Amino acid sequence: MKSKIDPLTVAAMAVAVVAISATAPLTAAASAAPLAMAFWRNALGFVTLGPFLLILRRREVVRVARGERGLLRRGQWRPLAYGFLAATSLALHFAAFMTSTRMTTVAMSTALVATQPVWQALIAAGQGVRVARRTWAGLTLAVVGAAAAAGLDIQSGGAALMGDLLALAGAVAQAGYTALSQKARTDISTPMYSTVTSLVCGLELLAVCWLADIPLTGFDTSTHLSLLGLLIFPQLLGLGSMNFALGRASATTMSVLLLLETPVAALAAWWLMGQGVEPTSFPGLLLIIVGVTVVITSGDGEQAAPQQGKRRKGTPPYPDHTPYMPQLPPTTGGFTTGEREPATPHRAFMAAWPTSPEPQPFGHHAKRDPRVAWAGLGTDENPTITLTYHGAGAFDTEYSGRPQVE
């Protein structure tokens, strides 16, 4: 029986969707350069997350600061390299996505960036992970929808087509960030990883702005209001509400609800900027949402019907004899195991104590431990559900797979 989501969690989900949807309209409404907006986006994220990290994770900060040299001496430099590459991918995502909001419509930019799960599935397939047919069907729907929605931009060309391509590049960069983060996050918490990622992204974007001679100050009032809105809505309200909702709802449910960012962002752009959506783009946008929904929820279909008896190559079969609780012999006081004497509880406790367990049977007479069969299944039978957030920097990754058997 499935548990119902309480009204407070539903309200948190609604706040998260609305707050996150403000990212693209606020970026498009500003007059500053997109790279400058991306820099301040990460700088504000670092300034916001830094104090909370020092308060909530002070011991972890001290441990990392003291053990950094030892970490490098132990040769564990690969997670650091993956973390740097992940932060670089996230910086590319911010730069591409925020630039695309100026060159194409907010609806197209948000919908194309929302195809990140599709590209993540392709990356997983390239790494040798088995992809279900339902996932490929959703991928096909999303690609067809993206081509149909961008039909007018492809015909006209120019800035609109470049904005669509940048939005797709932002989705690919975000998928790369997720894949690299799974390799980088070995022994680090989400607040620590988010703060460090925001710092690295900010420094990289600062270097790009300095080399390209992009001004970072002297903005007008609308840009300052947009930056303040990015800090309040997606960074604080969006990320906070999402963290609250994920503690009470599944990652798949939240991922599907985040697809509502496309229509909500389109309505916000129409209300704030008077930016409309071409009627011919509606079918394509709908196909994108449906396709990404199929990709996100495809893990449930695989999980419902796992392949029995399948193990990884090279993994030896488990023995038929597995440990179990032995049957306790009857005691001398006329009481058998599990019975209690009301007058003397301590005697019943002593009677239940195992003194001479029976030998464990072998072969087909043995009782099989279900935990052994559970741990012996391959990871491809239960895919990973990953949820990231492209509006407020690094987010978390939730796993639903079985433990790997080496």
mmCIF file of C-alpha atoms in Angstrom:
data_model
loop_
_atom_site.group_PDB
_atom_site.id
_atom_site.type_symbol
_atom_site.label_atom_id
_atom_site.label_comp_id
_atom_site.label_asym_id
_atom_site.label_seq_id
_atom_site.Cartn_x
_atom_site.Cartn_y
_atom_site.Cartn_z
ATOM 1 C CA MET A 1 0.000 0.000 0.000
ATOM 2 C CA LYS A 2 1.517 3.308 -1.092
ATOM 3 C CA SER A 3 1.663 6.117 1.416
ATOM 4 C CA LYS A 4 0.032 9.390 0.508
ATOM 5 C CA ILE A 5 2.040 12.599 0.339
ATOM 6 C CA ASP A 6 1.066 14.997 3.091
ATOM 7 C CA PRO A 7 -0.183 18.523 2.213
ATOM 8 C CA LEU A 8 2.992 20.156 3.541
ATOM 9 C CA THR A 9 5.126 18.139 1.117
ATOM 10 C CA VAL A 10 2.783 19.011 -1.754
ATOM 11 C CA ALA A 11 3.130 22.693 -0.861
ATOM 12 C CA ALA A 12 6.939 22.349 -0.760
ATOM 13 C CA MET A 13 6.906 20.739 -4.211
ATOM 14 C CA ALA A 14 4.763 23.539 -5.600
ATOM 15 C CA VAL A 15 7.088 26.185 -4.129
ATOM 16 C CA ALA A 16 10.118 24.375 -5.554
ATOM 17 C CA VAL A 17 8.661 24.205 -9.076
ATOM 18 C CA VAL A 18 7.574 27.859 -9.088
ATOM 19 C CA ALA A 19 10.836 29.109 -7.570
ATOM 20 C CA ILE A 20 13.023 27.114 -9.956
ATOM 21 C CA SER A 21 10.941 28.256 -12.923
ATOM 22 C CA ALA A 22 11.997 31.837 -12.220
ATOM 23 C CA THR A 23 15.593 31.117 -13.255
ATOM 24 C CA ALA A 24 15.250 31.559 -17.016
ATOM 25 C CA PRO A 25 12.892 34.602 -16.970
ATOM 26 C CA LEU A 26 15.049 36.456 -14.446
ATOM 27 C CA THR A 27 18.167 35.742 -16.506
ATOM 28 C CA ALA A 28 16.524 36.845 -19.745
ATOM 29 C CA ALA A 29 15.176 40.044 -18.165
ATOM 30 C CA ALA A 30 18.618 41.252 -17.033
ATOM 31 C CA SER A 31 20.742 43.518 -19.203
ATOM 32 C CA ALA A 32 24.153 42.279 -18.075
ATOM 33 C CA ALA A 33 26.239 39.847 -20.117
ATOM 34 C CA PRO A 34 25.168 36.203 -19.660
ATOM 35 C CA LEU A 35 28.652 35.159 -18.518
ATOM 36 C CA ALA A 36 28.618 37.908 -15.910
ATOM 37 C CA MET A 37 25.220 36.703 -14.728
ATOM 38 C CA ALA A 38 26.582 33.149 -14.560
ATOM 39 C CA PHE A 39 29.545 34.318 -12.470
ATOM 40 C CA TRP A 40 27.369 36.204 -10.000
ATOM 41 C CA ARG A 41 25.000 33.257 -9.936
ATOM 42 C CA ASN A 42 27.720 30.982 -8.581
ATOM 43 C CA ALA A 43 29.273 33.699 -6.426
ATOM 44 C CA LEU A 44 25.939 34.294 -4.709
ATOM 45 C CA GLY A 45 25.541 30.540 -4.304
ATOM 46 C CA PHE A 46 28.933 30.285 -2.621
ATOM 47 C CA VAL A 47 28.253 33.244 -0.350
ATOM 48 C CA THR A 48 24.912 31.692 0.611
ATOM 49 C CA LEU A 49 26.110 28.132 1.137
ATOM 50 C CA GLY A 50 29.433 28.981 2.806
ATOM 51 C CA PRO A 51 28.095 30.209 6.174
ATOM 52 C CA PHE A 52 25.601 27.335 6.382
ATOM 53 C CA LEU A 53 28.440 24.901 5.702
ATOM 54 C CA LEU A 54 30.561 26.355 8.508
ATOM 55 C CA ILE A 55 27.610 26.124 10.886
ATOM 56 C CA LEU A 56 26.192 22.731 9.949
ATOM 57 C CA ARG A 57 29.318 20.895 8.761
ATOM 58 C CA ARG A 58 32.073 22.507 10.784
ATOM 59 C CA ARG A 59 33.704 19.195 11.719
ATOM 60 C CA GLU A 60 33.765 18.061 8.118
ATOM 61 C CA VAL A 61 35.381 21.320 7.018
ATOM 62 C CA VAL A 62 38.066 20.959 9.677
ATOM 63 C CA ARG A 63 38.657 17.316 8.766
ATOM 64 C CA VAL A 64 39.036 18.087 5.068
ATOM 65 C CA ALA A 65 41.305 21.080 5.771
ATOM 66 C CA ARG A 66 43.589 19.028 8.020
ATOM 67 C CA GLY A 67 43.657 15.884 5.901
ATOM 68 C CA GLU A 68 44.155 17.431 2.484
ATOM 69 C CA ARG A 69 47.889 16.744 2.300
ATOM 70 C CA GLY A 70 47.463 13.234 3.599
ATOM 71 C CA LEU A 71 44.734 12.676 1.044
ATOM 72 C CA LEU A 72 47.076 13.659 -1.742
ATOM 73 C CA ARG A 73 49.902 11.532 -0.331
ATOM 74 C CA ARG A 74 47.659 8.480 -0.282
ATOM 75 C CA GLY A 75 47.259 8.830 -4.012
ATOM 76 C CA GLN A 76 43.534 9.563 -3.918
ATOM 77 C CA TRP A 77 43.802 12.298 -6.475
ATOM 78 C CA ARG A 78 41.294 10.816 -8.917
ATOM 79 C CA PRO A 79 38.196 12.017 -6.982
ATOM 80 C CA LEU A 80 39.717 15.505 -6.897
ATOM 81 C CA ALA A 81 40.266 15.417 -10.662
ATOM 82 C CA TYR A 82 36.713 14.194 -11.269
ATOM 83 C CA GLY A 83 35.401 16.926 -8.980
ATOM 84 C CA PHE A 84 37.285 19.584 -10.912
ATOM 85 C CA LEU A 85 35.972 18.240 -14.221
ATOM 86 C CA ALA A 86 32.445 18.105 -12.788
ATOM 87 C CA ALA A 87 32.651 21.734 -11.672
ATOM 88 C CA THR A 88 33.952 22.681 -15.128
ATOM 89 C CA SER A 89 30.990 20.912 -16.735
ATOM 90 C CA LEU A 90 28.624 22.776 -14.447
ATOM 91 C CA ALA A 91 30.283 26.083 -15.369
ATOM 92 C CA LEU A 92 29.797 25.250 -19.054
ATOM 93 C CA HIS A 93 26.175 24.417 -18.313
ATOM 94 C CA PHE A 94 25.574 27.777 -16.639
ATOM 95 C CA ALA A 95 27.285 29.693 -19.426
ATOM 96 C CA ALA A 96 25.408 27.868 -22.215
ATOM 97 C CA PHE A 97 22.006 27.833 -20.527
ATOM 98 C CA MET A 98 22.027 31.467 -19.389
ATOM 99 C CA THR A 99 23.246 32.615 -22.807
ATOM 100 C CA SER A 100 20.514 30.644 -24.567
ATOM 101 C CA THR A 101 17.790 32.525 -22.656
ATOM 102 C CA ARG A 102 18.862 35.696 -24.488
ATOM 103 C CA MET A 103 18.945 34.176 -27.964
ATOM 104 C CA THR A 104 15.774 32.060 -28.002
ATOM 105 C CA THR A 105 12.516 31.988 -26.093
ATOM 106 C CA VAL A 106 12.422 31.068 -22.425
ATOM 107 C CA ALA A 107 10.109 28.144 -23.172
ATOM 108 C CA MET A 108 12.455 26.655 -25.764
ATOM 109 C CA SER A 109 15.538 27.171 -23.609
ATOM 110 C CA THR A 110 13.949 25.603 -20.536
ATOM 111 C CA ALA A 111 12.455 22.672 -22.449
ATOM 112 C CA LEU A 112 15.711 21.828 -24.217
ATOM 113 C CA VAL A 113 17.743 22.061 -21.013
ATOM 114 C CA ALA A 114 15.188 19.742 -19.364
ATOM 115 C CA THR A 115 16.349 16.955 -21.711
ATOM 116 C CA GLN A 116 19.291 16.347 -19.375
ATOM 117 C CA PRO A 117 18.009 12.873 -18.281
ATOM 118 C CA VAL A 118 18.015 11.821 -21.936
ATOM 119 C CA TRP A 119 21.679 12.678 -22.386
ATOM 120 C CA GLN A 120 22.482 11.118 -19.048
ATOM 121 C CA ALA A 121 20.905 7.860 -20.253
ATOM 122 C CA LEU A 122 23.087 8.021 -23.378
ATOM 123 C CA ILE A 123 26.198 8.540 -21.260
ATOM 124 C CA ALA A 124 25.229 5.543 -19.130
ATOM 125 C CA ALA A 125 24.722 3.459 -22.270
ATOM 126 C CA GLY A 126 28.158 4.508 -23.498
ATOM 127 C CA GLN A 127 29.614 3.303 -20.194
ATOM 128 C CA GLY A 128 28.145 -0.156 -20.729
ATOM 129 C CA VAL A 129 24.992 0.132 -18.625
ATOM 130 C CA ARG A 130 22.007 -1.741 -20.027
ATOM 131 C CA VAL A 131 19.283 0.693 -21.081
ATOM 132 C CA ALA A 132 15.678 -0.487 -21.156
ATOM 133 C CA ARG A 133 13.526 -0.287 -24.261
ATOM 134 C CA ARG A 134 11.211 2.113 -22.485
ATOM 135 C CA THR A 135 14.145 4.478 -21.970
ATOM 136 C CA TRP A 136 15.000 4.379 -25.679
ATOM 137 C CA ALA A 137 11.340 5.065 -26.501
ATOM 138 C CA GLY A 138 11.337 8.120 -24.248
ATOM 139 C CA LEU A 139 14.615 9.276 -25.763
ATOM 140 C CA THR A 140 13.119 9.037 -29.238
ATOM 141 C CA LEU A 141 10.044 11.023 -28.197
ATOM 142 C CA ALA A 142 12.203 13.744 -26.655
ATOM 143 C CA VAL A 143 14.417 14.037 -29.747
ATOM 144 C CA VAL A 144 11.426 14.192 -32.081
ATOM 145 C CA GLY A 145 9.789 16.774 -29.832
ATOM 146 C CA ALA A 146 12.934 18.911 -29.742
ATOM 147 C CA ALA A 147 13.194 18.825 -33.537
ATOM 148 C CA ALA A 148 9.500 19.707 -33.924
ATOM 149 C CA ALA A 149 9.618 22.547 -31.372
ATOM 150 C CA ALA A 150 12.737 24.040 -32.955
ATOM 151 C CA GLY A 151 11.325 23.817 -36.482
ATOM 152 C CA LEU A 152 10.818 27.550 -36.895
ATOM 153 C CA ASP A 153 14.254 28.303 -35.420
ATOM 154 C CA ILE A 154 15.861 25.837 -37.832
ATOM 155 C CA GLN A 155 14.126 27.473 -40.801
ATOM 156 C CA SER A 156 14.961 31.023 -39.746
ATOM 157 C CA GLY A 157 18.449 30.247 -38.439
ATOM 158 C CA GLY A 158 20.437 33.020 -36.835
ATOM 159 C CA ALA A 159 20.343 33.757 -33.112
ATOM 160 C CA ALA A 160 17.277 31.630 -32.356
ATOM 161 C CA LEU A 161 18.879 28.467 -33.747
ATOM 162 C CA MET A 162 22.111 29.226 -31.908
ATOM 163 C CA GLY A 163 20.122 29.634 -28.689
ATOM 164 C CA ASP A 164 18.520 26.220 -29.181
ATOM 165 C CA LEU A 165 21.918 24.633 -29.756
ATOM 166 C CA LEU A 166 23.318 26.333 -26.661
ATOM 167 C CA ALA A 167 20.383 25.036 -24.608
ATOM 168 C CA LEU A 168 21.094 21.498 -25.804
ATOM 169 C CA ALA A 169 24.780 22.001 -25.021
ATOM 170 C CA GLY A 170 23.757 23.089 -21.521
ATOM 171 C CA ALA A 171 21.764 19.886 -21.093
ATOM 172 C CA VAL A 172 24.720 17.769 -22.251
ATOM 173 C CA ALA A 173 27.071 19.645 -19.902
ATOM 174 C CA GLN A 174 24.704 19.081 -16.995
ATOM 175 C CA ALA A 175 24.542 15.358 -17.793
ATOM 176 C CA GLY A 176 28.339 15.274 -17.845
ATOM 177 C CA TYR A 177 28.403 17.052 -14.501
ATOM 178 C CA THR A 178 26.104 14.401 -13.015
ATOM 179 C CA ALA A 179 28.170 11.511 -14.378
ATOM 180 C CA LEU A 180 31.432 13.027 -13.143
ATOM 181 C CA SER A 181 29.957 13.877 -9.744
ATOM 182 C CA GLN A 182 29.098 10.228 -9.161
ATOM 183 C CA LYS A 183 32.809 9.443 -9.452
ATOM 184 C CA ALA A 184 33.948 12.448 -7.440
ATOM 185 C CA ARG A 185 31.620 12.179 -4.453
ATOM 186 C CA THR A 186 33.303 9.353 -2.554
ATOM 187 C CA ASP A 187 33.428 10.722 0.987
ATOM 188 C CA ILE A 188 31.926 14.191 0.983
ATOM 189 C CA SER A 189 28.524 15.520 1.986
ATOM 190 C CA THR A 190 26.098 17.375 -0.255
ATOM 191 C CA PRO A 191 26.570 20.812 1.430
ATOM 192 C CA MET A 192 30.355 20.509 1.170
ATOM 193 C CA TYR A 193 30.240 19.391 -2.462
ATOM 194 C CA SER A 194 27.756 22.115 -3.398
ATOM 195 C CA THR A 195 29.863 24.826 -1.783
ATOM 196 C CA VAL A 196 33.126 23.677 -3.347
ATOM 197 C CA THR A 197 31.461 23.306 -6.755
ATOM 198 C CA SER A 198 30.024 26.816 -6.582
ATOM 199 C CA LEU A 199 33.465 28.166 -5.661
ATOM 200 C CA VAL A 200 35.224 26.390 -8.550
ATOM 201 C CA CYS A 201 32.503 27.430 -11.021
ATOM 202 C CA GLY A 202 32.714 31.023 -9.866
ATOM 203 C CA LEU A 203 36.500 31.136 -10.199
ATOM 204 C CA GLU A 204 36.423 29.602 -13.688
ATOM 205 C CA LEU A 205 33.714 31.992 -14.882
ATOM 206 C CA LEU A 206 35.603 34.894 -13.310
ATOM 207 C CA ALA A 207 38.687 33.951 -15.328
ATOM 208 C CA VAL A 208 36.636 33.748 -18.531
ATOM 209 C CA CYS A 209 35.031 37.137 -17.898
ATOM 210 C CA TRP A 210 38.446 38.664 -17.181
ATOM 211 C CA LEU A 211 39.976 37.228 -20.373
ATOM 212 C CA ALA A 212 36.985 38.293 -22.472
ATOM 213 C CA ASP A 213 36.916 41.753 -20.828
ATOM 214 C CA ILE A 214 33.300 41.346 -19.696
ATOM 215 C CA PRO A 215 32.281 43.952 -17.078
ATOM 216 C CA LEU A 216 31.157 42.556 -13.736
ATOM 217 C CA THR A 217 29.983 45.805 -12.180
ATOM 218 C CA GLY A 218 28.017 48.894 -13.136
ATOM 219 C CA PHE A 219 24.727 47.075 -13.705
ATOM 220 C CA ASP A 220 21.378 48.802 -13.919
ATOM 221 C CA THR A 221 18.492 48.369 -11.507
ATOM 222 C CA SER A 222 16.815 45.549 -13.467
ATOM 223 C CA THR A 223 19.982 43.459 -13.381
ATOM 224 C CA HIS A 224 20.396 43.964 -9.628
ATOM 225 C CA LEU A 225 16.781 42.935 -9.107
ATOM 226 C CA SER A 226 17.303 39.868 -11.300
ATOM 227 C CA LEU A 227 20.355 38.821 -9.286
ATOM 228 C CA LEU A 228 18.437 39.320 -6.063
ATOM 229 C CA GLY A 229 15.575 37.261 -7.462
ATOM 230 C CA LEU A 230 17.964 34.477 -8.486
ATOM 231 C CA LEU A 231 19.289 34.367 -4.944
ATOM 232 C CA ILE A 232 15.889 34.391 -3.229
ATOM 233 C CA PHE A 233 13.800 32.207 -5.519
ATOM 234 C CA PRO A 234 15.856 29.351 -7.064
ATOM 235 C CA GLN A 235 18.789 29.419 -4.629
ATOM 236 C CA LEU A 236 16.998 29.696 -1.283
ATOM 237 C CA LEU A 237 13.335 28.837 -1.827
ATOM 238 C CA GLY A 238 13.818 26.384 -4.687
ATOM 239 C CA LEU A 239 16.728 24.393 -3.277
ATOM 240 C CA GLY A 240 15.384 24.484 0.287
ATOM 241 C CA SER A 241 11.903 23.343 -0.701
ATOM 242 C CA MET A 242 13.350 20.611 -2.908
ATOM 243 C CA ASN A 243 15.505 19.266 -0.094
ATOM 244 C CA PHE A 244 12.472 19.271 2.206
ATOM 245 C CA ALA A 245 10.283 17.482 -0.341
ATOM 246 C CA LEU A 246 12.917 14.853 -1.160
ATOM 247 C CA GLY A 247 12.907 13.770 2.465
ATOM 248 C CA ARG A 248 9.222 12.852 2.116
ATOM 249 C CA ALA A 249 8.721 11.954 -1.554
ATOM 250 C CA SER A 250 10.589 9.933 -4.152
ATOM 251 C CA ALA A 251 13.207 11.394 -6.478
ATOM 252 C CA THR A 252 11.244 10.157 -9.490
ATOM 253 C CA THR A 253 8.160 12.102 -8.425
ATOM 254 C CA MET A 254 10.191 15.256 -7.916
ATOM 255 C CA SER A 255 11.975 14.825 -11.258
ATOM 256 C CA VAL A 256 8.683 14.546 -13.125
ATOM 257 C CA LEU A 257 7.250 17.568 -11.315
ATOM 258 C CA LEU A 258 10.313 19.623 -12.243
ATOM 259 C CA LEU A 259 9.314 19.206 -15.884
ATOM 260 C CA LEU A 260 6.526 21.672 -15.096
ATOM 261 C CA GLU A 261 9.294 24.265 -15.086
ATOM 262 C CA THR A 262 8.847 24.651 -18.855
ATOM 263 C CA PRO A 263 5.197 25.845 -18.888
ATOM 264 C CA VAL A 264 5.602 27.829 -15.650
ATOM 265 C CA ALA A 265 8.713 29.600 -17.003
ATOM 266 C CA ALA A 266 6.887 30.323 -20.273
ATOM 267 C CA LEU A 267 3.991 31.910 -18.358
ATOM 268 C CA ALA A 268 6.415 33.949 -16.253
ATOM 269 C CA ALA A 269 8.228 35.181 -19.388
ATOM 270 C CA TRP A 270 4.893 36.125 -20.974
ATOM 271 C CA TRP A 271 3.790 38.014 -17.861
ATOM 272 C CA LEU A 272 7.109 39.781 -17.112
ATOM 273 C CA MET A 273 8.493 40.345 -20.613
ATOM 274 C CA GLY A 274 5.543 39.852 -22.951
ATOM 275 C CA GLN A 275 7.342 36.927 -24.581
ATOM 276 C CA GLY A 276 4.948 34.493 -26.221
ATOM 277 C CA VAL A 277 5.275 30.990 -27.630
ATOM 278 C CA GLU A 278 4.499 30.090 -31.219
ATOM 279 C CA PRO A 279 1.440 27.777 -31.446
ATOM 280 C CA THR A 280 3.348 25.447 -33.766
ATOM 281 C CA SER A 281 5.875 24.798 -30.975
ATOM 282 C CA PHE A 282 3.314 23.437 -28.508
ATOM 283 C CA PRO A 283 3.248 19.845 -29.885
ATOM 284 C CA GLY A 284 7.026 19.631 -29.831
ATOM 285 C CA LEU A 285 7.260 21.011 -26.283
ATOM 286 C CA LEU A 286 4.642 18.501 -25.172
ATOM 287 C CA LEU A 287 6.586 15.642 -26.775
ATOM 288 C CA ILE A 288 9.743 16.761 -24.958
ATOM 289 C CA ILE A 289 7.950 16.676 -21.600
ATOM 290 C CA VAL A 290 6.388 13.278 -22.328
ATOM 291 C CA GLY A 291 9.667 11.797 -23.548
ATOM 292 C CA VAL A 292 11.673 12.987 -20.559
ATOM 293 C CA THR A 293 8.929 11.702 -18.242
ATOM 294 C CA VAL A 294 9.198 8.254 -19.843
ATOM 295 C CA VAL A 295 12.990 8.299 -19.422
ATOM 296 C CA ILE A 296 12.770 9.315 -15.760
ATOM 297 C CA THR A 297 10.123 6.731 -14.875
ATOM 298 C CA SER A 298 11.669 3.901 -16.915
ATOM 299 C CA GLY A 299 13.519 2.678 -13.830
ATOM 300 C CA ASP A 300 10.237 1.652 -12.203
ATOM 301 C CA GLY A 301 9.404 -0.689 -15.075
ATOM 302 C CA GLU A 302 12.742 -2.467 -14.847
ATOM 303 C CA GLN A 303 12.507 -2.713 -11.115
ATOM 304 C CA ALA A 304 9.096 -4.327 -11.251
ATOM 305 C CA ALA A 305 10.309 -7.354 -13.191
ATOM 306 C CA PRO A 306 13.951 -8.137 -12.383
ATOM 307 C CA GLN A 307 15.708 -10.969 -14.120
ATOM 308 C CA GLN A 308 16.033 -13.768 -11.645
ATOM 309 C CA GLY A 309 19.293 -15.597 -11.234
ATOM 310 C CA LYS A 310 21.372 -13.127 -13.201
ATOM 311 C CA ARG A 311 24.751 -12.301 -11.737
ATOM 312 C CA ARG A 312 27.698 -10.302 -12.885
ATOM 313 C CA LYS A 313 30.297 -11.937 -15.031
ATOM 314 C CA GLY A 314 33.155 -13.199 -12.978
ATOM 315 C CA THR A 315 31.140 -13.393 -9.772
ATOM 316 C CA PRO A 316 31.243 -16.933 -8.322
ATOM 317 C CA PRO A 317 27.920 -18.535 -7.396
ATOM 318 C CA TYR A 318 26.925 -18.337 -3.784
ATOM 319 C CA PRO A 319 26.995 -21.591 -1.785
ATOM 320 C CA ASP A 320 23.785 -23.349 -0.911
ATOM 321 C CA HIS A 321 24.577 -23.265 2.780
ATOM 322 C CA THR A 322 23.947 -19.879 4.344
ATOM 323 C CA PRO A 323 23.913 -18.897 7.993
ATOM 324 C CA TYR A 324 20.625 -18.901 9.800
ATOM 325 C CA MET A 325 19.372 -18.893 13.354
ATOM 326 C CA PRO A 326 19.587 -22.430 14.774
ATOM 327 C CA GLN A 327 16.666 -24.175 16.358
ATOM 328 C CA LEU A 328 17.029 -23.997 20.118
ATOM 329 C CA PRO A 329 16.791 -27.317 22.013
ATOM 330 C CA PRO A 330 14.180 -27.834 24.695
ATOM 331 C CA THR A 331 15.257 -27.162 28.257
ATOM 332 C CA THR A 332 15.021 -29.369 31.306
ATOM 333 C CA GLY A 333 12.366 -27.373 33.108
ATOM 334 C CA GLY A 334 9.531 -28.537 30.895
ATOM 335 C CA PHE A 335 9.588 -25.351 28.849
ATOM 336 C CA THR A 336 10.495 -25.296 25.192
ATOM 337 C CA THR A 337 12.199 -22.505 23.349
ATOM 338 C CA GLY A 338 10.005 -19.432 23.007
ATOM 339 C CA GLU A 339 7.708 -20.316 25.963
ATOM 340 C CA ARG A 340 7.695 -18.167 29.057
ATOM 341 C CA GLU A 341 6.966 -18.937 32.684
ATOM 342 C CA PRO A 342 4.878 -16.088 34.108
ATOM 343 C CA ALA A 343 6.125 -16.521 37.658
ATOM 344 C CA THR A 344 9.843 -16.493 36.864
ATOM 345 C CA PRO A 345 10.651 -14.452 33.713
ATOM 346 C CA HIS A 346 14.371 -14.813 34.271
ATOM 347 C CA ARG A 347 14.127 -18.590 33.899
ATOM 348 C CA ALA A 348 12.365 -18.163 30.559
ATOM 349 C CA PHE A 349 15.140 -15.829 29.433
ATOM 350 C CA MET A 350 17.781 -18.353 30.394
ATOM 351 C CA ALA A 351 15.809 -21.090 28.675
ATOM 352 C CA ALA A 352 15.800 -19.158 25.411
ATOM 353 C CA TRP A 353 19.579 -18.709 25.467
ATOM 354 C CA PRO A 354 21.208 -20.876 22.727
ATOM 355 C CA THR A 355 23.579 -23.311 24.378
ATOM 356 C CA SER A 356 24.157 -26.083 21.866
ATOM 357 C CA PRO A 357 22.987 -25.165 18.378
ATOM 358 C CA GLU A 358 22.279 -27.922 15.929
ATOM 359 C CA PRO A 359 24.654 -28.404 12.994
ATOM 360 C CA GLN A 360 23.750 -26.498 9.862
ATOM 361 C CA PRO A 361 22.463 -28.640 6.981
ATOM 362 C CA PHE A 362 24.098 -28.521 3.570
ATOM 363 C CA GLY A 363 22.892 -28.938 0.016
ATOM 364 C CA HIS A 364 19.278 -28.624 -1.017
ATOM 365 C CA HIS A 365 18.082 -29.112 2.590
ATOM 366 C CA ALA A 366 19.621 -25.795 3.652
ATOM 367 C CA LYS A 367 17.586 -22.660 4.105
ATOM 368 C CA ARG A 368 18.669 -19.927 1.707
ATOM 369 C CA ASP A 369 19.207 -16.466 3.040
ATOM 370 C CA PRO A 370 17.226 -13.983 0.885
ATOM 371 C CA ARG A 371 19.884 -11.337 1.505
ATOM 372 C CA VAL A 372 22.405 -13.385 -0.457
ATOM 373 C CA ALA A 373 20.170 -13.495 -3.520
ATOM 374 C CA TRP A 374 19.469 -9.780 -3.137
ATOM 375 C CA ALA A 375 23.164 -8.899 -3.035
ATOM 376 C CA GLY A 376 24.028 -11.248 -5.885
ATOM 377 C CA LEU A 377 21.918 -9.484 -8.490
ATOM 378 C CA GLY A 378 23.685 -7.169 -10.903
ATOM 379 C CA THR A 379 23.364 -3.404 -10.755
ATOM 380 C CA ASP A 380 21.906 -3.266 -14.259
ATOM 381 C CA GLU A 381 18.692 -4.819 -12.963
ATOM 382 C CA ASN A 382 17.904 -1.812 -10.813
ATOM 383 C CA PRO A 383 18.971 1.469 -12.419
ATOM 384 C CA THR A 384 20.078 4.565 -10.584
ATOM 385 C CA ILE A 385 17.633 7.419 -10.131
ATOM 386 C CA THR A 386 19.458 10.707 -10.297
ATOM 387 C CA LEU A 387 18.032 14.134 -9.609
ATOM 388 C CA THR A 388 19.993 17.299 -10.260
ATOM 389 C CA TYR A 389 19.073 20.943 -10.368
ATOM 390 C CA HIS A 390 20.491 23.274 -12.993
ATOM 391 C CA GLY A 391 19.198 26.474 -11.405
ATOM 392 C CA ALA A 392 21.024 26.599 -8.086
ATOM 393 C CA GLY A 393 24.251 24.755 -8.646
ATOM 394 C CA ALA A 394 25.169 21.317 -7.436
ATOM 395 C CA PHE A 395 22.434 19.172 -6.009
ATOM 396 C CA ASP A 396 22.259 15.618 -4.749
ATOM 397 C CA THR A 397 22.204 12.177 -6.337
ATOM 398 C CA GLU A 398 19.931 9.481 -4.987
ATOM 399 C CA TYR A 399 20.609 5.829 -5.654
ATOM 400 C CA SER A 400 18.026 3.062 -5.824
ATOM 401 C CA GLY A 401 20.357 0.327 -7.022
ATOM 402 C CA ARG A 402 21.467 -2.772 -5.140
ATOM 403 C CA PRO A 403 24.989 -2.871 -3.700
ATOM 404 C CA GLN A 404 27.649 -3.782 -6.159
ATOM 405 C CA VAL A 405 29.294 -7.178 -5.825
ATOM 406 C CA GLU A 406 32.939 -7.048 -6.648
#
